[in-house]
Amino acid sequence: MVEAIRFYIPGDAAAVALGADELAAELNSQLAQRGLHSEVVRNGTRGMIWLEPLLEVDWGQGRHAYGPVDSAALAEILEHCLDNGPPPTVYLGETEALPWLRAQQRLTFARTGLIDPLSLKDYLAHEGFIGLQKATAMEPQAIVESVVESGLRGRGGAAFPTGIKWQTVLDASAGQAGKYIVCNADEGDSGTFADRILMEGDPFSLIEGMAIAGLAVGADTGYIYLRSEYPHAAQTLKRAIGLAREAGYLGDSVAGSGKTFDLKLRIGAGAYICGEETSLLDSLEGKRGMIRAKPPLPAIEGLFGQPTVVNNVITLASVPVILAKGAEYYKNFGTGRSRGTIPVQLAGNVLRGGLLELAFGMSIRELLDTFAGGTASGRPARAMQIGGPLGAYLPPTQWDTPLDYEALAERGAMLGHGGVVVFDDSVDMAEQAEFAMQFCAVESCGKCTPCRIGSVRGVETLQKIRRDENRAENLLLLNELCETMRDASLCAMGGLTPFPVTSAIQHFPEDFGVEDNNA
Amino acid sequence: MSDSSVSDTVREAILAFQAEPGGLMPALWAVQNVLGYIPEEEVPTIAKAMNQSVAEVHGVISFYHDFKSRPPAAHTVKICRAEACQAMGGRRLQAFAEQQLGVEFDQASSSAVALESVYCLGLCACAPAAMVDGKLVAKLDEDRLATILAGLHGKGANNG
Ligand SMILES: Cc1cc2nc3c(=O)[nH]c(=O)nc-3n(C[C@H](O)[C@H](O)[C@H](O)COP(=O)(O)O)c2cc1C
Ligand code: SF4
Ligand code: FES
């Protein structure tokens, strides 16, 4: 029966930016013309952004994919799936059989792209809330131990062990004012969008993770601090929180536990520094987003001075599967001290960009060759920036490095939030270095001089170097400046900005007019 | 010189956040969502309602790039200036936008179209990206941007 055919067009912001809304409207109108009332689900993205808008059709034999689809191709697609017409050029076959998806280990993103993000029924049918149900029957200490045991480390950038942070908050005494769970959804790193895709594609998993965190440390209030650049995610989260509350997964008795936990959504206002946890807490308190000196740790004195868990979206959304399937299951993915999976975001000049979830350990080169399929421009890839705007630039000689926190750190680089931005050989690395300093100058909170003044001096010095003004002298000066920023800045904004700069000089000296590598 | 009906609107917009711990940010968003900006002369009204000093409220408004103290242009074009977009010709696109619109990034002007910097829209796998009056667009090039900009003329409201 044709009415039972289901169509899927992502409502994800990237798909929408590439025409998904117009496509969905056109599909509905063509279905109406045929007198059909088939359901068109607005799912999350499967992560294959180069294929967006991706149209999937389930005619009773699994989901079949077409992409990228523009409205002009719809008639042909409908003839193929409804009238036994020939397959159009955008037909990709069964979605699950696509190599990009098959090569992944999807734990945190297991549901994203599959389900209707706002259907609790879908969520439950795909193992949703199993972790939370288990947690309601556990002692707080046992929940924390599961998370410790899983080896989960923060996915926001600093890779701090999540279970240890939770233990500190569990052990802290809070008095009447209570404890807080804060979700860092500021996702300011350029080249990253995993948080966005998860919040738009599977918001209940984040809500579930936060509720488990609340039960684990004894917090009754949670905040999601979402960047303003993500209006689609804001809409989805707002509705998901309402639905979860109505269904009793938030509120006075979370999933029947008798314990209270509720969530509030807060929107940032365009400040990169508010992704740093202490600045974020000040922002949540209604202040300028200034960095606080540590100690005290937010785990002891966080939001409104109370013990607070601050975790990234992906960290929190990885907790339900750890509780549902066990710490051992999660820990068995990965390598060394990098356990579990990491959502890698392939961006910039790549043929196939998007999100893929992988066990730690794959080499960077494999990512580029197997998944990205080379550059979009067809020119040779020359540099990769990993870990956002504060991450180092890696030359091809370092691309055999595995995706692993320690392996990257050994090379003066960092995995951060898992963003990989590829540049082809038309890149001017001196220009990129100048941008790194410029970005720091624009986004510095202004609290300490090495960062506030250093970044402005850094821009000026790099401009002189690029103009070939006293080049040798200015390179020395820049080097000193970078050292000062690295060693004397109060937080990682000023402290890490030197990494993209010095890595660019070290690995691409020719772009700075330097002959030898030891500059 | 506060216009009393505007002040009423402001008070009404922030009513819901007065009792909210740390409610100043959502209160400011509420004002900006209603008026399009946060008028200088309404800051005392906001400060009083939120039980904070005028200096504190000023400090917060000036800290965040998103809060505007001047009425917005009829249209706002935000172009991502961050690395993934740079890797896909973003700098060329930025220069083209400045030249087409005759304005510089983030500069106040009387032009009907404001050009603003944004550092990442989360569309880095389909770069370069922009947000035009609140609507996201990706895989931009000069031709597509020119078409979009041409479409703005004669269009009315700005919603973002
Ligand atoms: C300048 C700066 C920006 C940051 N931005 C983010 C961000 O956007 N999202 C995030 O989760 N963490 C960000 N962090 C890291 C946070 O400070 C903090 O380590 C993280 O929220 C802790 O959560 P996790 O342990 O789950 O990663 C940033 C850090 C710095 C120094
Ligand atoms: S390093 Fe920069 S962002 Fe961090 S506290 Fe100092 S001025 Fe603020
Ligand atoms: S870097 Fe431009 S959208 Fe992310």
CSV table of C-alpha atoms in Angstrom, one decimal, chain A residues 153 157-159 337-338 364 386 391-392 394 398 401-416 496 499 506-507:
chain,number,residue,atom,x,y,z
A,153,ARG,CA,36.7,12.2,28.9
A,157,GLY,CA,38.2,20.2,24.3
A,158,ALA,CA,40.1,19.7,27.5
A,159,ALA,CA,39.5,15.9,27.7
A,337,ARG,CA,43.7,6.5,27.4
A,338,SER,CA,41.3,7.6,24.7
A,364,ILE,CA,44.3,11.5,10.1
A,386,ILE,CA,42.6,20.2,14.1
A,391,GLY,CA,44.4,24.1,17.4
A,392,ALA,CA,47.7,23.6,15.6
A,394,LEU,CA,49.4,20.0,10.7
A,398,GLN,CA,52.2,14.5,10.5
A,401,THR,CA,49.2,10.6,13.7
A,402,PRO,CA,46.3,8.6,15.1
A,403,LEU,CA,43.2,10.3,16.5
A,404,ASP,CA,44.0,10.0,20.1
A,405,TYR,CA,44.4,12.7,22.7
A,406,GLU,CA,47.9,11.8,23.8
A,407,ALA,CA,49.3,11.1,20.3
A,408,LEU,CA,48.2,14.6,19.1
A,409,ALA,CA,49.5,16.2,22.3
A,410,GLU,CA,52.9,14.7,21.7
A,411,ARG,CA,53.1,16.6,18.4
A,412,GLY,CA,52.1,19.9,19.9
A,413,ALA,CA,48.6,19.5,18.6
A,414,MET,CA,45.2,18.7,20.1
A,415,LEU,CA,42.0,16.9,19.2
A,416,GLY,CA,39.8,19.4,20.9
A,496,LEU,CA,46.6,28.3,23.0
A,499,PHE,CA,49.7,27.0,18.6
A,506,GLN,CA,57.5,25.7,12.0
A,507,HIS,CA,55.9,23.6,9.3
